[in-house]
Short mmCIF file of C-alpha atoms in Angstrom, two decimals:
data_model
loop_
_atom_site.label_atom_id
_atom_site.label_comp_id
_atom_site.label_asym_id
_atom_site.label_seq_id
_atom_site.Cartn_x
_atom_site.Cartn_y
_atom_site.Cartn_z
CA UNK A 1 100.71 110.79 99.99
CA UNK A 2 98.42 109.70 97.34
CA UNK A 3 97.55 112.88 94.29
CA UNK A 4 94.03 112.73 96.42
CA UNK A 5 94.93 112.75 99.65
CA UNK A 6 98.01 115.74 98.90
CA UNK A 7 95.23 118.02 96.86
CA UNK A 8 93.06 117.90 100.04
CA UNK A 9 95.89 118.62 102.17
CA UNK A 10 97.07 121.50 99.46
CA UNK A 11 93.40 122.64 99.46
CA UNK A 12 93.18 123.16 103.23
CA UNK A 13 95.95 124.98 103.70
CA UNK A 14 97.84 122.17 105.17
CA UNK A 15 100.48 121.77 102.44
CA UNK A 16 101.80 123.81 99.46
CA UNK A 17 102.80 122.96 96.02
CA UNK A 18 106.29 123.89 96.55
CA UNK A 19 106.87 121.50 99.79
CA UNK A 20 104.93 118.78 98.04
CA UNK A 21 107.66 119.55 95.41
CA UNK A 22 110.80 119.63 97.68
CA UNK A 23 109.41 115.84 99.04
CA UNK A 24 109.02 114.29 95.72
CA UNK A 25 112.80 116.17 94.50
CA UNK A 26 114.35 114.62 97.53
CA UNK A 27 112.66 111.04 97.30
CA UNK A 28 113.88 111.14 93.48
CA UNK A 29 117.50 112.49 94.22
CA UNK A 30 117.94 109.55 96.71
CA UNK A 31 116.53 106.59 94.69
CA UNK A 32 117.30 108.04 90.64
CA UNK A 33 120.95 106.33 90.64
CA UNK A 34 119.42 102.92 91.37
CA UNK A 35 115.56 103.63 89.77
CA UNK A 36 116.55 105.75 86.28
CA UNK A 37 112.97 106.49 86.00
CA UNK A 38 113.76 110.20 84.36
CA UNK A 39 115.03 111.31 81.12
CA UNK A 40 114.83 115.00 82.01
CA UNK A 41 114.49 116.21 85.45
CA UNK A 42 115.76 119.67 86.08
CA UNK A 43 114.84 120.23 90.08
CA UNK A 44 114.76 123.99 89.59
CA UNK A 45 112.56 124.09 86.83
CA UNK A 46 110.27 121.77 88.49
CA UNK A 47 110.57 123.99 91.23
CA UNK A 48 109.37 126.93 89.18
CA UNK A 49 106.62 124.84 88.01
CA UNK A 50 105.26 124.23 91.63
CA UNK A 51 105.40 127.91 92.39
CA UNK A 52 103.55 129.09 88.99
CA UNK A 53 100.75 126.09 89.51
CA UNK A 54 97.88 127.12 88.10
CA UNK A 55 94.51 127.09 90.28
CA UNK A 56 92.45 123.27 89.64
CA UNK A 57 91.41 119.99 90.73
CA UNK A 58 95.18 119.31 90.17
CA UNK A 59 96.90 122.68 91.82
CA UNK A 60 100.20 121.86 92.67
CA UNK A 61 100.31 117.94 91.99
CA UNK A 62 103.60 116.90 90.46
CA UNK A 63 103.06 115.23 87.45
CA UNK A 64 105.42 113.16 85.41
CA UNK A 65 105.44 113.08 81.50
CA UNK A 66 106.05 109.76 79.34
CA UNK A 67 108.92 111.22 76.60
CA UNK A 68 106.87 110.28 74.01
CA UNK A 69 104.20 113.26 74.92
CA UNK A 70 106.00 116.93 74.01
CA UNK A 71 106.82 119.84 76.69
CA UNK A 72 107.63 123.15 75.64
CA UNK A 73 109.58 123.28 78.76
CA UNK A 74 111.49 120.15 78.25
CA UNK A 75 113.43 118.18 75.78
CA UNK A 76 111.53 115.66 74.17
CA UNK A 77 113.40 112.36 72.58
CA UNK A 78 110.57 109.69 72.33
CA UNK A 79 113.21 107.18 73.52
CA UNK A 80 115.33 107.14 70.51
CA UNK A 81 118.63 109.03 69.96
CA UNK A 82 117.53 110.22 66.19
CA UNK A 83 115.38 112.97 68.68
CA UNK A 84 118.12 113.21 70.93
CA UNK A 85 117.92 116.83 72.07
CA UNK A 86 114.55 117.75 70.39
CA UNK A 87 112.44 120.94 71.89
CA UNK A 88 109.37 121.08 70.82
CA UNK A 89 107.57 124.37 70.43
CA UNK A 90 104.95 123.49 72.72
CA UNK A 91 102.90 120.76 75.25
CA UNK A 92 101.02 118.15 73.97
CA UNK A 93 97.50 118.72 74.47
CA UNK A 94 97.17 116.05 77.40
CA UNK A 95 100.36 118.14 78.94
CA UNK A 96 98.58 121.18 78.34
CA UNK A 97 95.14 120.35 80.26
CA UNK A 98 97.23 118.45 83.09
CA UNK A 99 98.58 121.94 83.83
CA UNK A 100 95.31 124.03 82.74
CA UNK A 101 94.12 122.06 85.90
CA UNK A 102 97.22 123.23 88.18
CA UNK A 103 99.27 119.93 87.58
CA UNK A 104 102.89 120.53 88.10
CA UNK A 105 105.39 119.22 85.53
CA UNK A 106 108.26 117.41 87.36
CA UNK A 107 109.91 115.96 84.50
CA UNK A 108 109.99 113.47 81.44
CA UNK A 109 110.03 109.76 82.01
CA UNK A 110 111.98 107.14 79.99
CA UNK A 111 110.10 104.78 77.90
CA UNK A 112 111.00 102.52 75.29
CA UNK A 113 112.27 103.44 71.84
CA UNK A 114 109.24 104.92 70.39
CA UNK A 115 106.74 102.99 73.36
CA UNK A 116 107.96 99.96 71.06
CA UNK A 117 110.57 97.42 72.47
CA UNK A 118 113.75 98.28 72.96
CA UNK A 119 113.92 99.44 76.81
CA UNK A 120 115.67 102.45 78.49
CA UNK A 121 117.78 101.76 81.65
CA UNK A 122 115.11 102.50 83.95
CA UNK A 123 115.02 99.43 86.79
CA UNK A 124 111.82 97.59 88.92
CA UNK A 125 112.06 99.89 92.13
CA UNK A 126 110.99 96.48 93.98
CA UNK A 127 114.40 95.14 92.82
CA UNK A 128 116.31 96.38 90.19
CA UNK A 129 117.68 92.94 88.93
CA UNK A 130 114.15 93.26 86.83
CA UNK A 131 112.33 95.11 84.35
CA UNK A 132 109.63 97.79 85.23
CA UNK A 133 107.93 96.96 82.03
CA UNK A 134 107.63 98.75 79.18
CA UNK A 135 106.72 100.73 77.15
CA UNK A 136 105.96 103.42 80.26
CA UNK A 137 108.62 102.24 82.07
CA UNK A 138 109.70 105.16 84.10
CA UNK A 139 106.22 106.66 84.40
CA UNK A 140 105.69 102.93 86.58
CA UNK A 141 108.76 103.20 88.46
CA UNK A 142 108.53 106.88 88.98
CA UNK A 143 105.06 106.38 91.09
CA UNK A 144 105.42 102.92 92.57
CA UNK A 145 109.14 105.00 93.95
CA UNK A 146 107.03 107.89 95.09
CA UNK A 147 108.94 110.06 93.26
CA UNK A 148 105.87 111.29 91.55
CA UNK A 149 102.00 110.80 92.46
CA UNK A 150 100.95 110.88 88.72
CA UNK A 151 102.67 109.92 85.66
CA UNK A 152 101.40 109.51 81.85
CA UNK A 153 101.89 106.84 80.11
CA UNK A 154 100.70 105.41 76.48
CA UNK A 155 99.40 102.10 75.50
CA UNK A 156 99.40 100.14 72.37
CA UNK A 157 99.38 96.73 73.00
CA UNK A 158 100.01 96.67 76.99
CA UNK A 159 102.47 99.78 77.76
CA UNK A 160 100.31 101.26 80.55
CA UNK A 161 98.80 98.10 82.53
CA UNK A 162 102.02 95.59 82.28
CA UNK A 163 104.53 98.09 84.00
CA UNK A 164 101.80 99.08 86.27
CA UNK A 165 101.44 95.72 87.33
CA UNK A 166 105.27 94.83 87.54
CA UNK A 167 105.45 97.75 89.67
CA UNK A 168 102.84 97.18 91.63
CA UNK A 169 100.65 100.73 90.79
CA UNK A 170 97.49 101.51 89.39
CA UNK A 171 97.44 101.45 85.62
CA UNK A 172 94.72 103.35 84.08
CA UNK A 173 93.96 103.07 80.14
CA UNK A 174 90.81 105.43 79.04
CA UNK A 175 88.82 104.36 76.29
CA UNK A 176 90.48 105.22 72.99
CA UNK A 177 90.79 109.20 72.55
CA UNK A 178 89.42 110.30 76.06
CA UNK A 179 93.03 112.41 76.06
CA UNK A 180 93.72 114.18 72.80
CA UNK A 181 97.11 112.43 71.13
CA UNK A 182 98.19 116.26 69.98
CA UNK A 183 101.79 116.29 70.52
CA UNK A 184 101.95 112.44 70.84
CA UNK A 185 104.91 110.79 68.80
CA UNK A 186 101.90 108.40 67.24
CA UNK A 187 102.82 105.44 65.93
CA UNK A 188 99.94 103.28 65.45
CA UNK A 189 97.32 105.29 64.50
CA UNK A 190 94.27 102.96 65.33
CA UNK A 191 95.49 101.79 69.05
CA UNK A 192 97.71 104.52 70.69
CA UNK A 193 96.03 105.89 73.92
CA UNK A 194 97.70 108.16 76.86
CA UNK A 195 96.50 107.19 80.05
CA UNK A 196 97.85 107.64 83.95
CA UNK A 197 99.80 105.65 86.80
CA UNK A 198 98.73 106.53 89.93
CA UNK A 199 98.98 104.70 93.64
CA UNK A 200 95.13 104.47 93.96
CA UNK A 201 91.57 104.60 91.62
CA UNK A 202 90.89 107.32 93.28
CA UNK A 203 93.78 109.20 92.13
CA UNK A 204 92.74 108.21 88.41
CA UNK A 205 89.69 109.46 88.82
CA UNK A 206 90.64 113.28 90.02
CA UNK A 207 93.39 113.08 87.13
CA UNK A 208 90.79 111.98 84.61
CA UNK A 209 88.48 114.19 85.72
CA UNK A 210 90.79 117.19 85.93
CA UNK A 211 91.85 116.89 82.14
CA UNK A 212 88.81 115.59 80.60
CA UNK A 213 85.83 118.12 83.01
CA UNK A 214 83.93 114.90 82.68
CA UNK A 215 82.36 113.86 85.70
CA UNK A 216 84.18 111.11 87.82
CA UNK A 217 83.11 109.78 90.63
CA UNK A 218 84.91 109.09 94.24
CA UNK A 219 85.53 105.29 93.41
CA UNK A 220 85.18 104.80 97.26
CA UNK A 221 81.65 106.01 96.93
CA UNK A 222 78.94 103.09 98.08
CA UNK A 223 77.70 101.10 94.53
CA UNK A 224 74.12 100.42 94.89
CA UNK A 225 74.53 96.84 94.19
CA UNK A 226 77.13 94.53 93.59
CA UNK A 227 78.74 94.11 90.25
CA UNK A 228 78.24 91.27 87.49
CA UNK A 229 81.49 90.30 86.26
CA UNK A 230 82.94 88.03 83.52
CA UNK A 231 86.00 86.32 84.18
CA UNK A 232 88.24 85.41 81.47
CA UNK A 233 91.84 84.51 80.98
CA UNK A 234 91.94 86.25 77.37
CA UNK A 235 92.59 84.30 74.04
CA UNK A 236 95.83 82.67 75.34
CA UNK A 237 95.23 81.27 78.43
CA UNK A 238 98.54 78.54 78.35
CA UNK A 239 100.55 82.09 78.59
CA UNK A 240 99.25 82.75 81.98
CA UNK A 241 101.86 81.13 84.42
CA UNK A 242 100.39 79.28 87.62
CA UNK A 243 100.80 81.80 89.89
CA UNK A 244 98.85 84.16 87.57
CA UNK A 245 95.78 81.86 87.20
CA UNK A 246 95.74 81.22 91.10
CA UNK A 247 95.48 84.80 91.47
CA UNK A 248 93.05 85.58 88.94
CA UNK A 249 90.66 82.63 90.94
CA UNK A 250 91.81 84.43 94.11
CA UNK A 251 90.23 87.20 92.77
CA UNK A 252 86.77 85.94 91.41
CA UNK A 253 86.52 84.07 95.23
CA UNK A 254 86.70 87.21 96.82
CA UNK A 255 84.31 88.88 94.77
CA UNK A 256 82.11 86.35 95.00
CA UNK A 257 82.53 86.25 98.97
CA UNK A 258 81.84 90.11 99.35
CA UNK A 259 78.82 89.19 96.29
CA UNK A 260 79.02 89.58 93.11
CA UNK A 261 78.74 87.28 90.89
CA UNK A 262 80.87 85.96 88.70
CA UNK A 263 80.66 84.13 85.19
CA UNK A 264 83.60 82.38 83.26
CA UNK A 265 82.87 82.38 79.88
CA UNK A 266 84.90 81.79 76.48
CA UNK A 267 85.82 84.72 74.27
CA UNK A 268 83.37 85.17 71.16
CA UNK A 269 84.88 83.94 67.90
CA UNK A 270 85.47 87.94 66.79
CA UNK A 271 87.65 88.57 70.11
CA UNK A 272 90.08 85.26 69.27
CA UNK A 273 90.36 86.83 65.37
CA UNK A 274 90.96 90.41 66.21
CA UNK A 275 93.81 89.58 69.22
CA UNK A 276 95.16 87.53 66.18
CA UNK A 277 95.63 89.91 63.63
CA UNK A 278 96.30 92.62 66.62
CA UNK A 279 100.63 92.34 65.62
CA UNK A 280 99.69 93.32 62.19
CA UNK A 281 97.79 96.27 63.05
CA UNK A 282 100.09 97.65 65.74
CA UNK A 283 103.55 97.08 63.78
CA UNK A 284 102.13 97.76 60.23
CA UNK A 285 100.70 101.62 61.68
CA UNK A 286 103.72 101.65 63.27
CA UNK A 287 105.84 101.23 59.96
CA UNK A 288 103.88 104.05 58.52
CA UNK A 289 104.32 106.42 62.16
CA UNK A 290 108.08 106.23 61.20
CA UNK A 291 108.27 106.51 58.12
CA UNK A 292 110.76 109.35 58.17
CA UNK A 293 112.99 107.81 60.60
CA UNK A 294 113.24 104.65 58.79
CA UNK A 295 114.13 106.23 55.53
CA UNK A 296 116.51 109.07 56.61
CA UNK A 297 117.50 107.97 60.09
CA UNK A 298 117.87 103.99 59.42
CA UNK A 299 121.16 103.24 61.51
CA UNK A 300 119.84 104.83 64.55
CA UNK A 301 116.97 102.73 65.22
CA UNK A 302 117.59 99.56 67.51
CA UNK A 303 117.59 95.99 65.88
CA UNK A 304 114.87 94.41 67.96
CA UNK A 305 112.32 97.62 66.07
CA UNK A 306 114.07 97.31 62.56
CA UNK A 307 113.29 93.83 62.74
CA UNK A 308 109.86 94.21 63.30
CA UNK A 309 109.08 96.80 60.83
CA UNK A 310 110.46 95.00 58.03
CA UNK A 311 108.54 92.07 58.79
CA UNK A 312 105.30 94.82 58.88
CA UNK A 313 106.69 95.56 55.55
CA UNK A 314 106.87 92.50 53.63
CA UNK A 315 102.44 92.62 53.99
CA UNK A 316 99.88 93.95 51.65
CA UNK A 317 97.79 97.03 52.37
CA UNK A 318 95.34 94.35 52.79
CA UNK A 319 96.61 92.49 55.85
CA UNK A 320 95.92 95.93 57.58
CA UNK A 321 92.51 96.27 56.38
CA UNK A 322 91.51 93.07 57.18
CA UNK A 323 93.27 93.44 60.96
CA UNK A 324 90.83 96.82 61.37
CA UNK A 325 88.03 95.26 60.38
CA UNK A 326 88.58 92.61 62.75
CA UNK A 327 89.18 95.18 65.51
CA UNK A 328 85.53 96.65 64.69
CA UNK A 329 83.93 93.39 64.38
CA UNK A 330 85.36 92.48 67.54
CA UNK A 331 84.31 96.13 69.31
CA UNK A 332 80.70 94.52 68.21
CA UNK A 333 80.99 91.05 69.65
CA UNK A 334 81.87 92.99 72.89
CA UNK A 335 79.29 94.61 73.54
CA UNK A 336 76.85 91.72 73.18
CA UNK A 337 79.42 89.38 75.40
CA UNK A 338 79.32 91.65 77.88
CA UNK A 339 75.49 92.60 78.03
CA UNK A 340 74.45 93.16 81.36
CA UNK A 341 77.77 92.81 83.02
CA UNK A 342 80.22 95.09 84.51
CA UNK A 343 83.30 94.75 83.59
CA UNK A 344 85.85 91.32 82.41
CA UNK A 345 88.33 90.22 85.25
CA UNK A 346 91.32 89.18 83.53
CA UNK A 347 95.16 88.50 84.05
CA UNK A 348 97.22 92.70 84.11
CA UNK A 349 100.55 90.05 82.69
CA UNK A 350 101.41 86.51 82.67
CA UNK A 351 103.52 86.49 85.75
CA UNK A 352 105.63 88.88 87.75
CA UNK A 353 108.06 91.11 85.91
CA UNK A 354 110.96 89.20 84.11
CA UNK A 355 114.51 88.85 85.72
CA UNK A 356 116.77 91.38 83.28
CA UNK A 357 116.13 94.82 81.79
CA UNK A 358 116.48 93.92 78.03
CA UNK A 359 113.06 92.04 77.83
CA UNK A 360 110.09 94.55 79.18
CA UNK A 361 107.46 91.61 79.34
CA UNK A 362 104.56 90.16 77.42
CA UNK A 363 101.63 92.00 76.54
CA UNK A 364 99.71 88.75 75.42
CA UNK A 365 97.17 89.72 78.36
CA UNK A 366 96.47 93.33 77.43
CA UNK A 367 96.51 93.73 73.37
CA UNK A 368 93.15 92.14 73.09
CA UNK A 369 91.35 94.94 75.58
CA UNK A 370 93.55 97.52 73.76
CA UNK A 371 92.15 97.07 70.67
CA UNK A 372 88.67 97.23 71.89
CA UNK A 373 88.87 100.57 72.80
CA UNK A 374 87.35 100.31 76.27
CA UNK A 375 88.86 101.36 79.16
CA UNK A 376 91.02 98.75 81.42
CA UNK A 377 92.81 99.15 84.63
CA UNK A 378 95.24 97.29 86.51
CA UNK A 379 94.97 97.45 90.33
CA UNK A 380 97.96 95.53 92.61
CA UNK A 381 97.12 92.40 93.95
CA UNK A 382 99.91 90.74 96.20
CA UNK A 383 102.88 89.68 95.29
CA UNK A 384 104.18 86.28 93.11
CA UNK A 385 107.15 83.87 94.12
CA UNK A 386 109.61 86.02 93.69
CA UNK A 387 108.09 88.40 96.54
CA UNK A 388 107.62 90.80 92.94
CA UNK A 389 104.24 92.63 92.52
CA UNK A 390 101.15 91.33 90.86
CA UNK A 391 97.50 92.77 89.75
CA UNK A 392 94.57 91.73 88.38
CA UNK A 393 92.64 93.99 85.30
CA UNK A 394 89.20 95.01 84.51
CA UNK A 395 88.66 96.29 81.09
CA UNK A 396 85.47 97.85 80.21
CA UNK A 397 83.39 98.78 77.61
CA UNK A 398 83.76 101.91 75.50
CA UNK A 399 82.76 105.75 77.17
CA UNK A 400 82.08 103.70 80.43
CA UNK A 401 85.46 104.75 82.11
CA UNK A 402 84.00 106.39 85.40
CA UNK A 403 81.80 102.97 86.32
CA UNK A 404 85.22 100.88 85.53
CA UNK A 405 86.74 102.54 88.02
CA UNK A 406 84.38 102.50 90.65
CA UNK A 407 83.86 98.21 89.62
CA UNK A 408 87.83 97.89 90.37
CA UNK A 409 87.63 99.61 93.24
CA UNK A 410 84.90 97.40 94.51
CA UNK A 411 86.70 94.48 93.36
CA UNK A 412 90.34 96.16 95.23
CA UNK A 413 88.23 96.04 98.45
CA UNK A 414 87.09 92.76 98.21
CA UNK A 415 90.33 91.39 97.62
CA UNK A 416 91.69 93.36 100.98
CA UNK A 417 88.91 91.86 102.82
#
């Protein structure tokens, strides 16, 4: 069952929080030793949790947490063994309204040391010879499994969409800030957003919804009209592999077919500069996020991270500065590229998810629409030569979340068609 179709079930009496519960428990305790999508997961507290579900949009939905996002319930490590064994005092505010809206906490899900590179042992559920992706790697596994209708996850460059993709979910990054970061291990102060997996749009709209009380949509409601779209294959299109372009073409055809129309155009000047200077931003905040850690906790970080803050440190203050005012300069050039359009159709990754767990993937498609602060979304899309999943991404412009939705959703139906 999809989070939508179990709260209508759960709302007409049909099904109850704690046998939705007992089906995700048992779907985790058969595929965990292969998947390793949890950090924490304590079946009798999560069974408490279904049977003290609050009343809501969300009332008795299991929801996974990203272990970079604190539980008072649950011990919270943000991927790194300096935090090994941490309990915080209480939820992070995004934890907190998932519940306020009757969202059951199942458990926490691994990510990457700090949602930065090093990956966790957590496996690609479609074969675990490769990576989930990262940064919210178990979050991605966790749903694609169905362990877990909803999970959180956190994006900086491209931790939400890539593993989404790889896994072959729905990826959902809100425009910057839509969930409060309270109780976030931030690291880069200026791009870190929590957003949801889910198996379908519709699903991200309920959880949005739920947390946020803004209105959102049915995505399967009728549009009025067909959407305008601009098709793009971001500011390094030689990354995308073959497959990935054929796709992306797949996808403007079918559009097209069922209507819309659809415009390739080059990325504005601003957009090329910002995706740029987008490393110095993201590891430079970063460097100051752990601050602590790298002066009293040194040896415990991971090589691939040390290396990649020192080379953040060896830049003036002024490398930063000049990286945000890209990023706002860029948030302006946006708006005016995308005048009159609904939303960019772009590559979610450059191919299918790499063979291995060390390497979680290349973000190269997703940093750019991070940094913009609009809303983007990954929706699956078939599968690549290695029979591993694929997905296309809208991204959006800022505050205009619901309508993103509803244009992927559009776009999802065309390509079934």
């Amino acid at each position: 069952m999809t989070a939508t179709e179990a709260a209508r079930a759960i709302a007409a009496g049909k099904l109850s929080a704690t046998e939705l519960m007992e089906a995700c428990l048992a779907r985790a305790a058969a595929r965990e030793p292969v998947v390793r999508a949890f950090m924490h997961l304590d079946a009798g507290q999560a069974r408490r949790n279904a049977v003290k579900a609050r009343p809501g949009a969300l009332h008795g939905i299991p929801v996974a947490v990203k272990d970079v996002l604190d539980t008072a319930d649950m011990p919270t490590g943000y991927g790194s063994p300096i935090w090994a064994g941490h309990r915080p005092r209480g939820d992070a505010a995004a934890v907190a309204a998932a519940r306020a809206a009757g969202g059951v906490i199942m458990g926490k899900t691994v990510t990457t040391e700090f949602a930065t590179r090093s990956p966790g042992a957590t496996s690609n559920p479609h074969n675990a010879g490769h990576t989930p992706g990262g940064s919210s790697s178990g979050s991605a596994a966790a749903v694609a499994d169905f362990m877990v209708p909803i999970a959180f996850g956190t994006q900086t460059a491209g931790s939400i969409v890539r593993p989404a993709a790889y896994c072959g979910v729905v990826g959902f990054k809100p425009s910057y800030g839509t969930l409060h970061r309270g109780g976030m291990k931030v690291c880069s102060e200026s791009l870190d957003t929590i957003g949801i997996m889910a198996r379908s749009l519709a699903d991200c709209a309920l959880a949005m919804g739920a947390m946020t009380g803004r209105d959102h949509p049915d995505p399967e409601a009728k549009r009025d009209r067909a959407p305008r779209l601009l098709l793009s294959l971001g500011q390094a299109p030689g990354d995308a592999k073959a497959e990935t372009v054929a796709l992306l073409h797949r996808a403007a055809d079918a559009a097209r077919a069922a209507g819309a129309e659809v415009v390739e155009a080059p990325l504005p000047p601003a957009l090329l500069e910002a995706a740029e200077l987008h490393p110095f931003m993201m590891n430079m905040e970063t460097r100051q996020g752990l601050a602590w850690e790298i002066a009293e906790a040194r040896a415990q970080i991971s090589a691939v991270l040390l290396d990649r803050m020192d080379w953040a440190g060896g830049f003036p203050p002024a490398k930063l500065e000049e990286a945000r005012h890209a990023a706002m300069a860029a948030r302006a050039a946006f708006l005016d590229w995308t005048a009159g359009f609904d939303a960019v159709l772009t590559p979610s990754a450059p191919g299918e998810a790499p063979a291995g767990l060390a390497y979680t993937g290349d973000a190269t498609f997703n940093l750019l629409w991070t940094l913009l602060h609009g809303p983007n979304v990954t929706i699956p899309a078939g599968t690549g030569p290695a029979g591993l999943p694929m997905g296309v991404q809208l991204a959006g412009r800022v505050s205009e979340d619901p309508a993103l939705l509803g244009t992927a959703r559009w776009v999802q139906a065309a390509l079934e068609n």
